[in-house]
Tab-separated table of C-alpha atoms in Angstrom:
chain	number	residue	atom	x	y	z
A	14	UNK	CA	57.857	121.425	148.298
A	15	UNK	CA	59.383	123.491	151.126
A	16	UNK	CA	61.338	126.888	150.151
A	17	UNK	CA	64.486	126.256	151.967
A	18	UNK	CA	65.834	129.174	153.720
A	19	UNK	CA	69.005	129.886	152.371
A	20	UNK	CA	67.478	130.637	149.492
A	21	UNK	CA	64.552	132.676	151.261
A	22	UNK	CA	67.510	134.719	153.041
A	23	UNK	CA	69.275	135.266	149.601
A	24	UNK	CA	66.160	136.679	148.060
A	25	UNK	CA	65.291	139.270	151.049
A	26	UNK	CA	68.798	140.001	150.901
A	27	UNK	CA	68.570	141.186	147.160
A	28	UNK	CA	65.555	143.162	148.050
A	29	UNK	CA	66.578	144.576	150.459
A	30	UNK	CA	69.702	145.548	149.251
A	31	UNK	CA	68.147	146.802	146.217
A	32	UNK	CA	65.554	149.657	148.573
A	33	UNK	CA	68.472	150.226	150.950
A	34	UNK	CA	70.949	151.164	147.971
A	35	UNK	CA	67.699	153.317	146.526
A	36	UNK	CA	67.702	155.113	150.043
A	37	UNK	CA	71.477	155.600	150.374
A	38	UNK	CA	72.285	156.993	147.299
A	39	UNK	CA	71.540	160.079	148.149
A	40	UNK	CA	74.244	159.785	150.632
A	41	UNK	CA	76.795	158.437	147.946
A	42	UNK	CA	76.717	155.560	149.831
A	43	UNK	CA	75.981	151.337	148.981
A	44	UNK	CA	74.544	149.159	151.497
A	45	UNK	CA	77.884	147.426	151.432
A	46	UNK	CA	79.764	150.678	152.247
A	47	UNK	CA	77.183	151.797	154.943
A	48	UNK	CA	78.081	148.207	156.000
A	49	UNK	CA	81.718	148.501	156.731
A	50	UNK	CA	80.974	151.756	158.123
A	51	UNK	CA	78.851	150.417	160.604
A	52	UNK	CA	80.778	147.476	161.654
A	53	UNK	CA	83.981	149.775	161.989
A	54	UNK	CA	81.342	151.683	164.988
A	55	UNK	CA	80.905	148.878	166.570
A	56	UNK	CA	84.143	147.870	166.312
A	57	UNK	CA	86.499	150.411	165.823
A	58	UNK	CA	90.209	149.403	164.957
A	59	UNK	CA	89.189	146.574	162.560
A	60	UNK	CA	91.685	145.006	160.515
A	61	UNK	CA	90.352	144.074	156.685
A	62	UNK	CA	91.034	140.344	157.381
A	63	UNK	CA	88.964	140.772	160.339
A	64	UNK	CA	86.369	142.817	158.367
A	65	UNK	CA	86.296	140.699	155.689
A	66	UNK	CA	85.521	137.751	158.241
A	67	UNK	CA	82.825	139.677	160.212
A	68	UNK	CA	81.225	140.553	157.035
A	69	UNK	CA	81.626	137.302	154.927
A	70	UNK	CA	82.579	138.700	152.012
A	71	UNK	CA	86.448	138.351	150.197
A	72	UNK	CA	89.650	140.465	151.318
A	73	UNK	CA	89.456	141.933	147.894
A	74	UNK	CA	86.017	143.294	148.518
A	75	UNK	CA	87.354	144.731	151.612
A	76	UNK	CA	90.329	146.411	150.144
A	77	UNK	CA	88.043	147.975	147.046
A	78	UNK	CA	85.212	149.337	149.758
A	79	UNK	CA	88.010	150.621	152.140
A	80	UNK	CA	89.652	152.387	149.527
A	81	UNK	CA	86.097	153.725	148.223
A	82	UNK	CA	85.576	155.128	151.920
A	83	UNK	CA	89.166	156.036	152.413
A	84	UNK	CA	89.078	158.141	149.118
A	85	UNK	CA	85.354	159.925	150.105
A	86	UNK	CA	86.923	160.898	153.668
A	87	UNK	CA	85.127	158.096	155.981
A	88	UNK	CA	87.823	156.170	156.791
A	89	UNK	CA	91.268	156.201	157.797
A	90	UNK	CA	94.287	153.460	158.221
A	91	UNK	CA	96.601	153.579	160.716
A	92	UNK	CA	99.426	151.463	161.444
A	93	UNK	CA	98.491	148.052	163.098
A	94	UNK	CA	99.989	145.386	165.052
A	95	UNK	CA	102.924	144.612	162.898
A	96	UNK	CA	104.750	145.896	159.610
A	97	UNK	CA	102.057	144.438	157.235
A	98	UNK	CA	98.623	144.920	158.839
A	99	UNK	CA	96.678	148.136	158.912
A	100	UNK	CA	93.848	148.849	161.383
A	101	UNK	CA	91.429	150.749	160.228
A	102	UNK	CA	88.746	153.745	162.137
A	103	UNK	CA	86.196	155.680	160.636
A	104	UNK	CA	86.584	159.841	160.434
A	105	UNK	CA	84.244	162.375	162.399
A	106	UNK	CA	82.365	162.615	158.755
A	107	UNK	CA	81.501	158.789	158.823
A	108	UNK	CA	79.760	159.148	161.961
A	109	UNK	CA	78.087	162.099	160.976
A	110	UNK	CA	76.681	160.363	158.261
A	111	UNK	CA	75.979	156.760	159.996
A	112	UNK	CA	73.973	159.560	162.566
A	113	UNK	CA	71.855	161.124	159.427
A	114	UNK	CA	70.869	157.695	157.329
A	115	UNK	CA	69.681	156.327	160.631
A	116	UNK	CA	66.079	157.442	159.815
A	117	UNK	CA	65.926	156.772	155.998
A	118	UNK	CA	67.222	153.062	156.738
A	119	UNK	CA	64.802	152.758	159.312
A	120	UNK	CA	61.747	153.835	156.901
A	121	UNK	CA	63.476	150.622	154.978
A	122	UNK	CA	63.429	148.375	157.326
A	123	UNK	CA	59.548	149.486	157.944
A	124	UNK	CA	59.085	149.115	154.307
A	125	UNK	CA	60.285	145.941	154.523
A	126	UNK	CA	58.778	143.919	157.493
A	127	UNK	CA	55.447	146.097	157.382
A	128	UNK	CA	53.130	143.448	157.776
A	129	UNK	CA	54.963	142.476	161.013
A	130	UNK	CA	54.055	142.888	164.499
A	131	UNK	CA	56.582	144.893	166.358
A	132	UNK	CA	57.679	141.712	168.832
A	133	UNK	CA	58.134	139.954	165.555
A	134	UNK	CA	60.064	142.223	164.129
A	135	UNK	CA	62.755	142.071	167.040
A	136	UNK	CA	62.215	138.422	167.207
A	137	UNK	CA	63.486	138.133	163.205
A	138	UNK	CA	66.493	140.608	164.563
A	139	UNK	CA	67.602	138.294	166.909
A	140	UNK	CA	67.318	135.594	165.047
A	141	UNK	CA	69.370	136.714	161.932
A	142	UNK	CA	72.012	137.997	164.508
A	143	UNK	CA	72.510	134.870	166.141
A	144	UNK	CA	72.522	133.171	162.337
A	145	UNK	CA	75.469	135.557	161.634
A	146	UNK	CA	77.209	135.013	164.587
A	147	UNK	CA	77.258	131.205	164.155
A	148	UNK	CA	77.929	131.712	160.448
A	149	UNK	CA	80.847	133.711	160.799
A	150	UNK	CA	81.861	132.693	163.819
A	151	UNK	CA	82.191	136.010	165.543
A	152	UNK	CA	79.582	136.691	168.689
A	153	UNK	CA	80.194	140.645	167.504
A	154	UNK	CA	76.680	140.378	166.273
A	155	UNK	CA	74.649	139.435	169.445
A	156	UNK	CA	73.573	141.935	170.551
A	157	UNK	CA	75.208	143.753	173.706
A	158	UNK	CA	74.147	142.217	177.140
């Protein structure tokens, strides 16, 4: 029988959420926070149906994790395009922390793909980026040319 890989994706993705939430908690920080934060740096201005979108997770997600980040001083709304929508930016803090639990994530992420080769490594990279960007339909996560 062949292990198909959605399901091979969903069980790295519990793993690996599971060491990276280990990691980040000593920067009062989920995977899912560090995240949105992340996504917000590469895209600053974001708007939560957008985020939500990028992200594939729910609106309501969105709105809980922004107003986690909001309330710990990482992010900030500002008015958006019309009356109802709010774009969002992260604060001088968030950066300062997305620059310090650079290393630690990258200790994960050697953790985690140890037994790979370097080229292979990238090669995975670039694979799961262009998976994303077909899945959610949003070329934000191929890499920069």
């Amino acid at each position: 029988m062949r292990t198909h890989i959605p399901y091979l994706l969903a069980v790295a993705s519990t793993v690996a959420t599971r060491r990276v939430d280990e990691r980040l908690a000593a920067y009062d920080l989920t995977v899912r926070q560090y995240g949105l934060l992340a996504q917000l740096s590469l895209e600053p201005e974001l708007t939560m149906a957008e985020l939500a979108r990028q992200l594939g997770i729910a609106r309501q997600s969105v709105h809980q994790l922004v107003n986690e980040l909001v309330e710990a001083g990482h992010v900030r709304r500002r008015p958006g395009a019309d009356d109802r929508s709010r774009r969002l930016e992260i604060t001088d803090t968030a950066h300062y922390l997305l620059s310090r639990i650079d290393g630690p994530l990258e200790r994960v992420e050697a953790q985690l793909l140890g037994a790979l080769a370097p080229d292979e490594a990238e090669t995975l990279r670039s694979l799961l980026q262009r998976v994303l960007a077909h899945a959610t339909d949003d070329e934000g996560w191929l890499p920069a040319r």
